[in-house]
Amino acid sequence: MRLFVSSMLSGLATRLMRQASSATVQTPLAALFLAVLIAPASAQADALRESSPPAYPQRPLTIIVTFPPGGGTDLLARKLAPLLEQALGQSVVVDNRPGASGNIGARAVAQSAPDGHTLLMVNSSFAITPHVLGTPGFDAARDFQAVINVGFIPSLLVTRADSPWHTLAQWLHPLPDAAPHLFASCGTGTPQHLAGAMMQAHQPAVQLQQVPYKGCGPALVDVLGGQVPVGIVTASSAMPYLSSGRLRALAVTAPQRAPQWPDVPTVAEHAMPGYHLNQWHGLLVPAGTDAAIVHRLNHILQQALAQDTLQEELRQLGYTPTSGSDTSPQAFQQLVQDDLARFAEMAPGLTQP
């Protein structure tokens, strides 16, 4: 419609100019009158042509994941990539950019062109790490536009299946010489780091010490290898090892027991009332991306999330998929802003690993 109006106005301007130069315009007054009509029509036609967004997409897309392969954020990005490929008719590449608990990947997207061809797959760490690790090289509140929050997921406290611990209380039992209880996390400033810090606040008599990794995948490697006794990781990253019997879950950080693991108690059930922590996973694009592009990406993923097949796949990984108004860009943008403010207040307790 906008292109039609632009063409119509441009044609009108051309016809009026031809008339103005023809013999039918006999007086300077008539020529002035036509000039007054021509100028706005021509200017509006030019403005409409300039504001019309280019065709999208024009080349392959890249989803930058802020953590290494094997973690929940990576798994989710690889589920969404083929859905976008099918809908957009362009290939979608998943590019893992780990480091600084997600800040390296986020900085790369913040500095990319706002044309919808570079997307950022993030979790709640995005709202935590800027307050913990200092200046990240981008403004989390201003340099990004939300596309969609795909879902929420808790973390699990896991240990090797052959470990001596069968409950969280057993693991938290005081160690000889008051040694700290080590736990692997997905990185300093991640929700898993926060989960451990919240446990420490509830159990001040027990000393917990984080062993930070560059993602949940590497953390699980060392838990499985016995280098670290317990890991706090996203449920989705632990799922394959729980299913194969290589890991045992001690507790879940959600406010209620997860339907996927009804026999795994919540952290709150272990004498920590009020304890709960879920994290979100969603897609962002650079600020300034055309609203039509954001809407198109959101619409594609909204439709995908409405399908029973994808919902079941996400639930099997431990996610609670978003639905209804929670899938809008506006709702996700507000969630990110709220969490940036909330975690800023909690950050002082997370500055040390």
PDB file of N, CA and C in Angstrom, residues 85-165:
ATOM      1  N   GLU A  85      14.632 -20.981   9.234  1.00  0.00           N
ATOM      2  CA  GLU A  85      15.054 -21.310   7.866  1.00  0.00           C
ATOM      3  C   GLU A  85      13.858 -21.626   6.988  1.00  0.00           C
ATOM      4  N   GLN A  86      12.965 -22.452   7.497  1.00  0.00           N
ATOM      5  CA  GLN A  86      11.802 -22.870   6.709  1.00  0.00           C
ATOM      6  C   GLN A  86      10.893 -21.698   6.399  1.00  0.00           C
ATOM      7  N   ALA A  87      10.695 -20.814   7.371  1.00  0.00           N
ATOM      8  CA  ALA A  87       9.766 -19.702   7.187  1.00  0.00           C
ATOM      9  C   ALA A  87      10.355 -18.579   6.344  1.00  0.00           C
ATOM     10  N   LEU A  88      11.666 -18.351   6.438  1.00  0.00           N
ATOM     11  CA  LEU A  88      12.294 -17.212   5.766  1.00  0.00           C
ATOM     12  C   LEU A  88      12.954 -17.578   4.446  1.00  0.00           C
ATOM     13  N   GLY A  89      13.191 -18.863   4.211  1.00  0.00           N
ATOM     14  CA  GLY A  89      13.817 -19.269   2.964  1.00  0.00           C
ATOM     15  C   GLY A  89      15.285 -18.941   2.877  1.00  0.00           C
ATOM     16  N   GLN A  90      15.924 -18.755   4.014  1.00  0.00           N
ATOM     17  CA  GLN A  90      17.369 -18.504   4.072  1.00  0.00           C
ATOM     18  C   GLN A  90      17.976 -19.418   5.129  1.00  0.00           C
ATOM     19  N   SER A  91      19.237 -19.763   4.946  1.00  0.00           N
ATOM     20  CA  SER A  91      19.901 -20.583   5.958  1.00  0.00           C
ATOM     21  C   SER A  91      20.109 -19.760   7.227  1.00  0.00           C
ATOM     22  N   VAL A  92      20.117 -20.452   8.375  1.00  0.00           N
ATOM     23  CA  VAL A  92      20.330 -19.815   9.669  1.00  0.00           C
ATOM     24  C   VAL A  92      21.471 -20.556  10.360  1.00  0.00           C
ATOM     25  N   VAL A  93      22.544 -19.832  10.641  1.00  0.00           N
ATOM     26  CA  VAL A  93      23.746 -20.408  11.229  1.00  0.00           C
ATOM     27  C   VAL A  93      23.767 -20.119  12.726  1.00  0.00           C
ATOM     28  N   VAL A  94      24.024 -21.140  13.534  1.00  0.00           N
ATOM     29  CA  VAL A  94      24.196 -20.957  14.970  1.00  0.00           C
ATOM     30  C   VAL A  94      25.687 -20.792  15.249  1.00  0.00           C
ATOM     31  N   ASP A  95      26.048 -19.646  15.800  1.00  0.00           N
ATOM     32  CA  ASP A  95      27.447 -19.281  16.031  1.00  0.00           C
ATOM     33  C   ASP A  95      27.677 -19.126  17.530  1.00  0.00           C
ATOM     34  N   ASN A  96      28.416 -20.059  18.134  1.00  0.00           N
ATOM     35  CA  ASN A  96      28.695 -19.997  19.571  1.00  0.00           C
ATOM     36  C   ASN A  96      29.830 -19.025  19.850  1.00  0.00           C
ATOM     37  N   ARG A  97      29.551 -18.025  20.691  1.00  0.00           N
ATOM     38  CA  ARG A  97      30.563 -17.028  21.078  1.00  0.00           C
ATOM     39  C   ARG A  97      30.647 -16.985  22.612  1.00  0.00           C
ATOM     40  N   PRO A  98      31.221 -18.001  23.239  1.00  0.00           N
ATOM     41  CA  PRO A  98      31.276 -18.017  24.707  1.00  0.00           C
ATOM     42  C   PRO A  98      32.318 -17.057  25.241  1.00  0.00           C
ATOM     43  N   GLY A  99      32.226 -16.821  26.541  1.00  0.00           N
ATOM     44  CA  GLY A  99      33.207 -15.969  27.201  1.00  0.00           C
ATOM     45  C   GLY A  99      32.560 -14.853  27.972  1.00  0.00           C
ATOM     46  N   ALA A 100      33.132 -14.532  29.131  1.00  0.00           N
ATOM     47  CA  ALA A 100      32.639 -13.453  30.001  1.00  0.00           C
ATOM     48  C   ALA A 100      31.170 -13.652  30.337  1.00  0.00           C
ATOM     49  N   SER A 101      30.796 -14.915  30.553  1.00  0.00           N
ATOM     50  CA  SER A 101      29.421 -15.263  30.933  1.00  0.00           C
ATOM     51  C   SER A 101      28.384 -14.700  29.971  1.00  0.00           C
ATOM     52  N   GLY A 102      28.733 -14.668  28.700  1.00  0.00           N
ATOM     53  CA  GLY A 102      27.795 -14.237  27.674  1.00  0.00           C
ATOM     54  C   GLY A 102      28.037 -12.853  27.118  1.00  0.00           C
ATOM     55  N   ASN A 103      28.903 -12.072  27.762  1.00  0.00           N
ATOM     56  CA  ASN A 103      29.103 -10.687  27.325  1.00  0.00           C
ATOM     57  C   ASN A 103      29.810 -10.579  25.985  1.00  0.00           C
ATOM     58  N   ILE A 104      30.668 -11.530  25.651  1.00  0.00           N
ATOM     59  CA  ILE A 104      31.399 -11.456  24.379  1.00  0.00           C
ATOM     60  C   ILE A 104      30.426 -11.593  23.205  1.00  0.00           C
ATOM     61  N   GLY A 105      29.549 -12.570  23.271  1.00  0.00           N
ATOM     62  CA  GLY A 105      28.560 -12.739  22.211  1.00  0.00           C
ATOM     63  C   GLY A 105      27.592 -11.578  22.130  1.00  0.00           C
ATOM     64  N   ALA A 106      27.170 -11.086  23.290  1.00  0.00           N
ATOM     65  CA  ALA A 106      26.239  -9.954  23.306  1.00  0.00           C
ATOM     66  C   ALA A 106      26.872  -8.709  22.699  1.00  0.00           C
ATOM     67  N   ARG A 107      28.157  -8.497  22.993  1.00  0.00           N
ATOM     68  CA  ARG A 107      28.846  -7.330  22.433  1.00  0.00           C
ATOM     69  C   ARG A 107      28.915  -7.416  20.912  1.00  0.00           C
ATOM     70  N   ALA A 108      29.129  -8.611  20.391  1.00  0.00           N
ATOM     71  CA  ALA A 108      29.204  -8.778  18.938  1.00  0.00           C
ATOM     72  C   ALA A 108      27.889  -8.413  18.274  1.00  0.00           C
ATOM     73  N   VAL A 109      26.779  -8.779  18.879  1.00  0.00           N
ATOM     74  CA  VAL A 109      25.474  -8.452  18.295  1.00  0.00           C
ATOM     75  C   VAL A 109      25.172  -6.969  18.451  1.00  0.00           C
ATOM     76  N   ALA A 110      25.511  -6.393  19.594  1.00  0.00           N
ATOM     77  CA  ALA A 110      25.279  -4.965  19.808  1.00  0.00           C
ATOM     78  C   ALA A 110      25.994  -4.124  18.761  1.00  0.00           C
ATOM     79  N   GLN A 111      27.142  -4.602  18.289  1.00  0.00           N
ATOM     80  CA  GLN A 111      27.938  -3.851  17.322  1.00  0.00           C
ATOM     81  C   GLN A 111      27.620  -4.214  15.872  1.00  0.00           C
ATOM     82  N   SER A 112      26.688  -5.130  15.653  1.00  0.00           N
ATOM     83  CA  SER A 112      26.344  -5.542  14.293  1.00  0.00           C
ATOM     84  C   SER A 112      25.280  -4.620  13.706  1.00  0.00           C
ATOM     85  N   ALA A 113      25.080  -4.727  12.399  1.00  0.00           N
ATOM     86  CA  ALA A 113      24.104  -3.873  11.717  1.00  0.00           C
ATOM     87  C   ALA A 113      22.685  -4.230  12.170  1.00  0.00           C
ATOM     88  N   PRO A 114      21.843  -3.238  12.418  1.00  0.00           N
ATOM     89  CA  PRO A 114      20.465  -3.506  12.853  1.00  0.00           C
ATOM     90  C   PRO A 114      19.544  -3.830  11.676  1.00  0.00           C
ATOM     91  N   ASP A 115      19.859  -4.923  10.979  1.00  0.00           N
ATOM     92  CA  ASP A 115      19.100  -5.262   9.775  1.00  0.00           C
ATOM     93  C   ASP A 115      18.373  -6.602   9.895  1.00  0.00           C
ATOM     94  N   GLY A 116      18.380  -7.198  11.086  1.00  0.00           N
ATOM     95  CA  GLY A 116      17.654  -8.435  11.287  1.00  0.00           C
ATOM     96  C   GLY A 116      18.381  -9.688  10.858  1.00  0.00           C
ATOM     97  N   HIS A 117      19.628  -9.566  10.441  1.00  0.00           N
ATOM     98  CA  HIS A 117      20.373 -10.742   9.991  1.00  0.00           C
ATOM     99  C   HIS A 117      21.281 -11.323  11.076  1.00  0.00           C
ATOM    100  N   THR A 118      21.418 -10.615  12.200  1.00  0.00           N
ATOM    101  CA  THR A 118      22.201 -11.117  13.331  1.00  0.00           C
ATOM    102  C   THR A 118      21.327 -11.067  14.575  1.00  0.00           C
ATOM    103  N   LEU A 119      21.078 -12.237  15.158  1.00  0.00           N
ATOM    104  CA  LEU A 119      20.217 -12.358  16.327  1.00  0.00           C
ATOM    105  C   LEU A 119      21.046 -12.849  17.511  1.00  0.00           C
ATOM    106  N   LEU A 120      20.558 -12.589  18.704  1.00  0.00           N
ATOM    107  CA  LEU A 120      21.247 -12.990  19.922  1.00  0.00           C
ATOM    108  C   LEU A 120      20.346 -13.906  20.737  1.00  0.00           C
ATOM    109  N   MET A 121      20.829 -15.126  20.993  1.00  0.00           N
ATOM    110  CA  MET A 121      20.110 -16.075  21.844  1.00  0.00           C
ATOM    111  C   MET A 121      20.673 -15.951  23.249  1.00  0.00           C
ATOM    112  N   VAL A 122      19.839 -15.526  24.189  1.00  0.00           N
ATOM    113  CA  VAL A 122      20.326 -15.245  25.538  1.00  0.00           C
ATOM    114  C   VAL A 122      19.429 -15.888  26.586  1.00  0.00           C
ATOM    115  N   ASN A 123      19.953 -15.923  27.800  1.00  0.00           N
ATOM    116  CA  ASN A 123      19.134 -16.283  28.952  1.00  0.00           C
ATOM    117  C   ASN A 123      19.259 -15.182  29.993  1.00  0.00           C
ATOM    118  N   SER A 124      18.782 -15.463  31.182  1.00  0.00           N
ATOM    119  CA  SER A 124      18.750 -14.428  32.217  1.00  0.00           C
ATOM    120  C   SER A 124      20.123 -13.883  32.576  1.00  0.00           C
ATOM    121  N   SER A 125      21.191 -14.592  32.220  1.00  0.00           N
ATOM    122  CA  SER A 125      22.548 -14.076  32.464  1.00  0.00           C
ATOM    123  C   SER A 125      22.726 -12.697  31.842  1.00  0.00           C
ATOM    124  N   PHE A 126      22.033 -12.458  30.741  1.00  0.00           N
ATOM    125  CA  PHE A 126      22.130 -11.178  30.043  1.00  0.00           C
ATOM    126  C   PHE A 126      21.808 -10.013  30.972  1.00  0.00           C
ATOM    127  N   ALA A 127      20.896 -10.240  31.934  1.00  0.00           N
ATOM    128  CA  ALA A 127      20.487  -9.181  32.848  1.00  0.00           C
ATOM    129  C   ALA A 127      21.310  -9.156  34.134  1.00  0.00           C
ATOM    130  N   ILE A 128      22.171 -10.164  34.319  1.00  0.00           N
ATOM    131  CA  ILE A 128      22.957 -10.262  35.550  1.00  0.00           C
ATOM    132  C   ILE A 128      24.395  -9.808  35.339  1.00  0.00           C
ATOM    133  N   THR A 129      25.038 -10.342  34.300  1.00  0.00           N
ATOM    134  CA  THR A 129      26.484 -10.151  34.146  1.00  0.00           C
ATOM    135  C   THR A 129      26.938  -8.697  33.991  1.00  0.00           C
ATOM    136  N   PRO A 130      26.158  -7.800  33.350  1.00  0.00           N
ATOM    137  CA  PRO A 130      26.642  -6.419  33.277  1.00  0.00           C
ATOM    138  C   PRO A 130      26.873  -5.796  34.646  1.00  0.00           C
ATOM    139  N   HIS A 131      26.137  -6.278  35.664  1.00  0.00           N
ATOM    140  CA  HIS A 131      26.292  -5.735  37.011  1.00  0.00           C
ATOM    141  C   HIS A 131      27.419  -6.424  37.783  1.00  0.00           C
ATOM    142  N   VAL A 132      27.853  -7.583  37.302  1.00  0.00           N
ATOM    143  CA  VAL A 132      28.831  -8.384  38.045  1.00  0.00           C
ATOM    144  C   VAL A 132      30.241  -8.234  37.471  1.00  0.00           C
ATOM    145  N   LEU A 133      30.347  -8.211  36.149  1.00  0.00           N
ATOM    146  CA  LEU A 133      31.652  -8.239  35.494  1.00  0.00           C
ATOM    147  C   LEU A 133      32.135  -6.877  35.043  1.00  0.00           C
ATOM    148  N   GLY A 134      31.454  -5.821  35.445  1.00  0.00           N
ATOM    149  CA  GLY A 134      31.898  -4.486  35.061  1.00  0.00           C
ATOM    150  C   GLY A 134      31.411  -4.101  33.671  1.00  0.00           C
ATOM    151  N   THR A 135      32.076  -3.131  33.062  1.00  0.00           N
ATOM    152  CA  THR A 135      31.670  -2.606  31.763  1.00  0.00           C
ATOM    153  C   THR A 135      31.792  -3.680  30.687  1.00  0.00           C
ATOM    154  N   PRO A 136      30.665  -4.098  30.087  1.00  0.00           N
ATOM    155  CA  PRO A 136      30.727  -5.190  29.111  1.00  0.00           C
ATOM    156  C   PRO A 136      30.980  -4.759  27.674  1.00  0.00           C
ATOM    157  N   GLY A 137      31.005  -3.445  27.414  1.00  0.00           N
ATOM    158  CA  GLY A 137      31.184  -2.972  26.049  1.00  0.00           C
ATOM    159  C   GLY A 137      29.885  -2.752  25.312  1.00  0.00           C
ATOM    160  N   PHE A 138      28.771  -2.798  26.039  1.00  0.00           N
ATOM    161  CA  PHE A 138      27.460  -2.509  25.460  1.00  0.00           C
ATOM    162  C   PHE A 138      26.530  -2.102  26.592  1.00  0.00           C
ATOM    163  N   ASP A 139      25.419  -1.498  26.232  1.00  0.00           N
ATOM    164  CA  ASP A 139      24.401  -1.105  27.199  1.00  0.00           C
ATOM    165  C   ASP A 139      23.238  -2.080  27.068  1.00  0.00           C
ATOM    166  N   ALA A 140      23.102  -2.968  28.040  1.00  0.00           N
ATOM    167  CA  ALA A 140      22.075  -4.012  27.958  1.00  0.00           C
ATOM    168  C   ALA A 140      20.672  -3.428  27.902  1.00  0.00           C
ATOM    169  N   ALA A 141      20.477  -2.260  28.462  1.00  0.00           N
ATOM    170  CA  ALA A 141      19.145  -1.662  28.504  1.00  0.00           C
ATOM    171  C   ALA A 141      18.781  -0.935  27.214  1.00  0.00           C
ATOM    172  N   ARG A 142      19.784  -0.525  26.420  1.00  0.00           N
ATOM    173  CA  ARG A 142      19.502   0.335  25.273  1.00  0.00           C
ATOM    174  C   ARG A 142      19.959  -0.213  23.918  1.00  0.00           C
ATOM    175  N   ASP A 143      20.868  -1.156  23.914  1.00  0.00           N
ATOM    176  CA  ASP A 143      21.479  -1.583  22.653  1.00  0.00           C
ATOM    177  C   ASP A 143      20.781  -2.757  21.983  1.00  0.00           C
ATOM    178  N   PHE A 144      19.654  -3.209  22.547  1.00  0.00           N
ATOM    179  CA  PHE A 144      18.984  -4.383  22.003  1.00  0.00           C
ATOM    180  C   PHE A 144      17.473  -4.185  21.954  1.00  0.00           C
ATOM    181  N   GLN A 145      16.867  -4.890  21.022  1.00  0.00           N
ATOM    182  CA  GLN A 145      15.410  -4.925  20.877  1.00  0.00           C
ATOM    183  C   GLN A 145      14.955  -6.366  21.078  1.00  0.00           C
ATOM    184  N   ALA A 146      13.988  -6.562  21.953  1.00  0.00           N
ATOM    185  CA  ALA A 146      13.481  -7.902  22.217  1.00  0.00           C
ATOM    186  C   ALA A 146      12.657  -8.416  21.040  1.00  0.00           C
ATOM    187  N   VAL A 147      12.785  -9.700  20.755  1.00  0.00           N
ATOM    188  CA  VAL A 147      11.979 -10.368  19.725  1.00  0.00           C
ATOM    189  C   VAL A 147      10.952 -11.280  20.379  1.00  0.00           C
ATOM    190  N   ILE A 148      11.418 -12.236  21.198  1.00  0.00           N
ATOM    191  CA  ILE A 148      10.492 -13.155  21.847  1.00  0.00           C
ATOM    192  C   ILE A 148      11.183 -13.873  22.990  1.00  0.00           C
ATOM    193  N   ASN A 149      10.434 -14.089  24.074  1.00  0.00           N
ATOM    194  CA  ASN A 149      10.871 -14.964  25.158  1.00  0.00           C
ATOM    195  C   ASN A 149      10.290 -16.339  24.877  1.00  0.00           C
ATOM    196  N   VAL A 150      11.146 -17.311  24.637  1.00  0.00           N
ATOM    197  CA  VAL A 150      10.681 -18.642  24.240  1.00  0.00           C
ATOM    198  C   VAL A 150      10.117 -19.412  25.420  1.00  0.00           C
ATOM    199  N   GLY A 151      10.740 -19.286  26.577  1.00  0.00           N
ATOM    200  CA  GLY A 151      10.247 -20.043  27.722  1.00  0.00           C
ATOM    201  C   GLY A 151      11.103 -19.849  28.952  1.00  0.00           C
ATOM    202  N   PHE A 152      10.620 -20.450  30.041  1.00  0.00           N
ATOM    203  CA  PHE A 152      11.326 -20.419  31.324  1.00  0.00           C
ATOM    204  C   PHE A 152      11.802 -21.826  31.665  1.00  0.00           C
ATOM    205  N   ILE A 153      12.896 -21.894  32.412  1.00  0.00           N
ATOM    206  CA  ILE A 153      13.443 -23.197  32.782  1.00  0.00           C
ATOM    207  C   ILE A 153      14.170 -23.076  34.124  1.00  0.00           C
ATOM    208  N   PRO A 154      14.039 -24.076  34.980  1.00  0.00           N
ATOM    209  CA  PRO A 154      14.785 -24.044  36.234  1.00  0.00           C
ATOM    210  C   PRO A 154      16.179 -24.617  36.054  1.00  0.00           C
ATOM    211  N   SER A 155      16.961 -24.537  37.101  1.00  0.00           N
ATOM    212  CA  SER A 155      18.250 -25.219  37.142  1.00  0.00           C
ATOM    213  C   SER A 155      18.127 -26.441  38.041  1.00  0.00           C
ATOM    214  N   LEU A 156      19.048 -27.362  37.854  1.00  0.00           N
ATOM    215  CA  LEU A 156      19.096 -28.577  38.659  1.00  0.00           C
ATOM    216  C   LEU A 156      20.450 -28.669  39.354  1.00  0.00           C
ATOM    217  N   LEU A 157      20.430 -29.163  40.573  1.00  0.00           N
ATOM    218  CA  LEU A 157      21.664 -29.532  41.250  1.00  0.00           C
ATOM    219  C   LEU A 157      21.883 -31.007  40.963  1.00  0.00           C
ATOM    220  N   VAL A 158      22.979 -31.305  40.294  1.00  0.00           N
ATOM    221  CA  VAL A 158      23.223 -32.673  39.842  1.00  0.00           C
ATOM    222  C   VAL A 158      24.569 -33.170  40.331  1.00  0.00           C
ATOM    223  N   THR A 159      24.672 -34.482  40.455  1.00  0.00           N
ATOM    224  CA  THR A 159      25.918 -35.132  40.817  1.00  0.00           C
ATOM    225  C   THR A 159      26.023 -36.432  40.039  1.00  0.00           C
ATOM    226  N   ARG A 160      27.200 -37.011  40.016  1.00  0.00           N
ATOM    227  CA  ARG A 160      27.361 -38.286  39.315  1.00  0.00           C
ATOM    228  C   ARG A 160      26.456 -39.347  39.944  1.00  0.00           C
ATOM    229  N   ALA A 161      25.996 -40.260  39.118  1.00  0.00           N
ATOM    230  CA  ALA A 161      25.083 -41.298  39.610  1.00  0.00           C
ATOM    231  C   ALA A 161      25.733 -42.192  40.658  1.00  0.00           C
ATOM    232  N   ASP A 162      27.058 -42.293  40.641  1.00  0.00           N
ATOM    233  CA  ASP A 162      27.739 -43.151  41.611  1.00  0.00           C
ATOM    234  C   ASP A 162      28.279 -42.373  42.814  1.00  0.00           C
ATOM    235  N   SER A 163      27.851 -41.107  42.961  1.00  0.00           N
ATOM    236  CA  SER A 163      28.322 -40.311  44.091  1.00  0.00           C
ATOM    237  C   SER A 163      27.638 -40.784  45.378  1.00  0.00           C
ATOM    238  N   PRO A 164      28.163 -40.449  46.547  1.00  0.00           N
ATOM    239  CA  PRO A 164      27.556 -40.873  47.810  1.00  0.00           C
ATOM    240  C   PRO A 164      26.330 -40.055  48.204  1.00  0.00           C
ATOM    241  N   TRP A 165      26.016 -38.990  47.450  1.00  0.00           N
ATOM    242  CA  TRP A 165      24.919 -38.098  47.846  1.00  0.00           C
ATOM    243  C   TRP A 165      23.642 -38.439  47.090  1.00  0.00           C
TER     244      TRP A 165
END
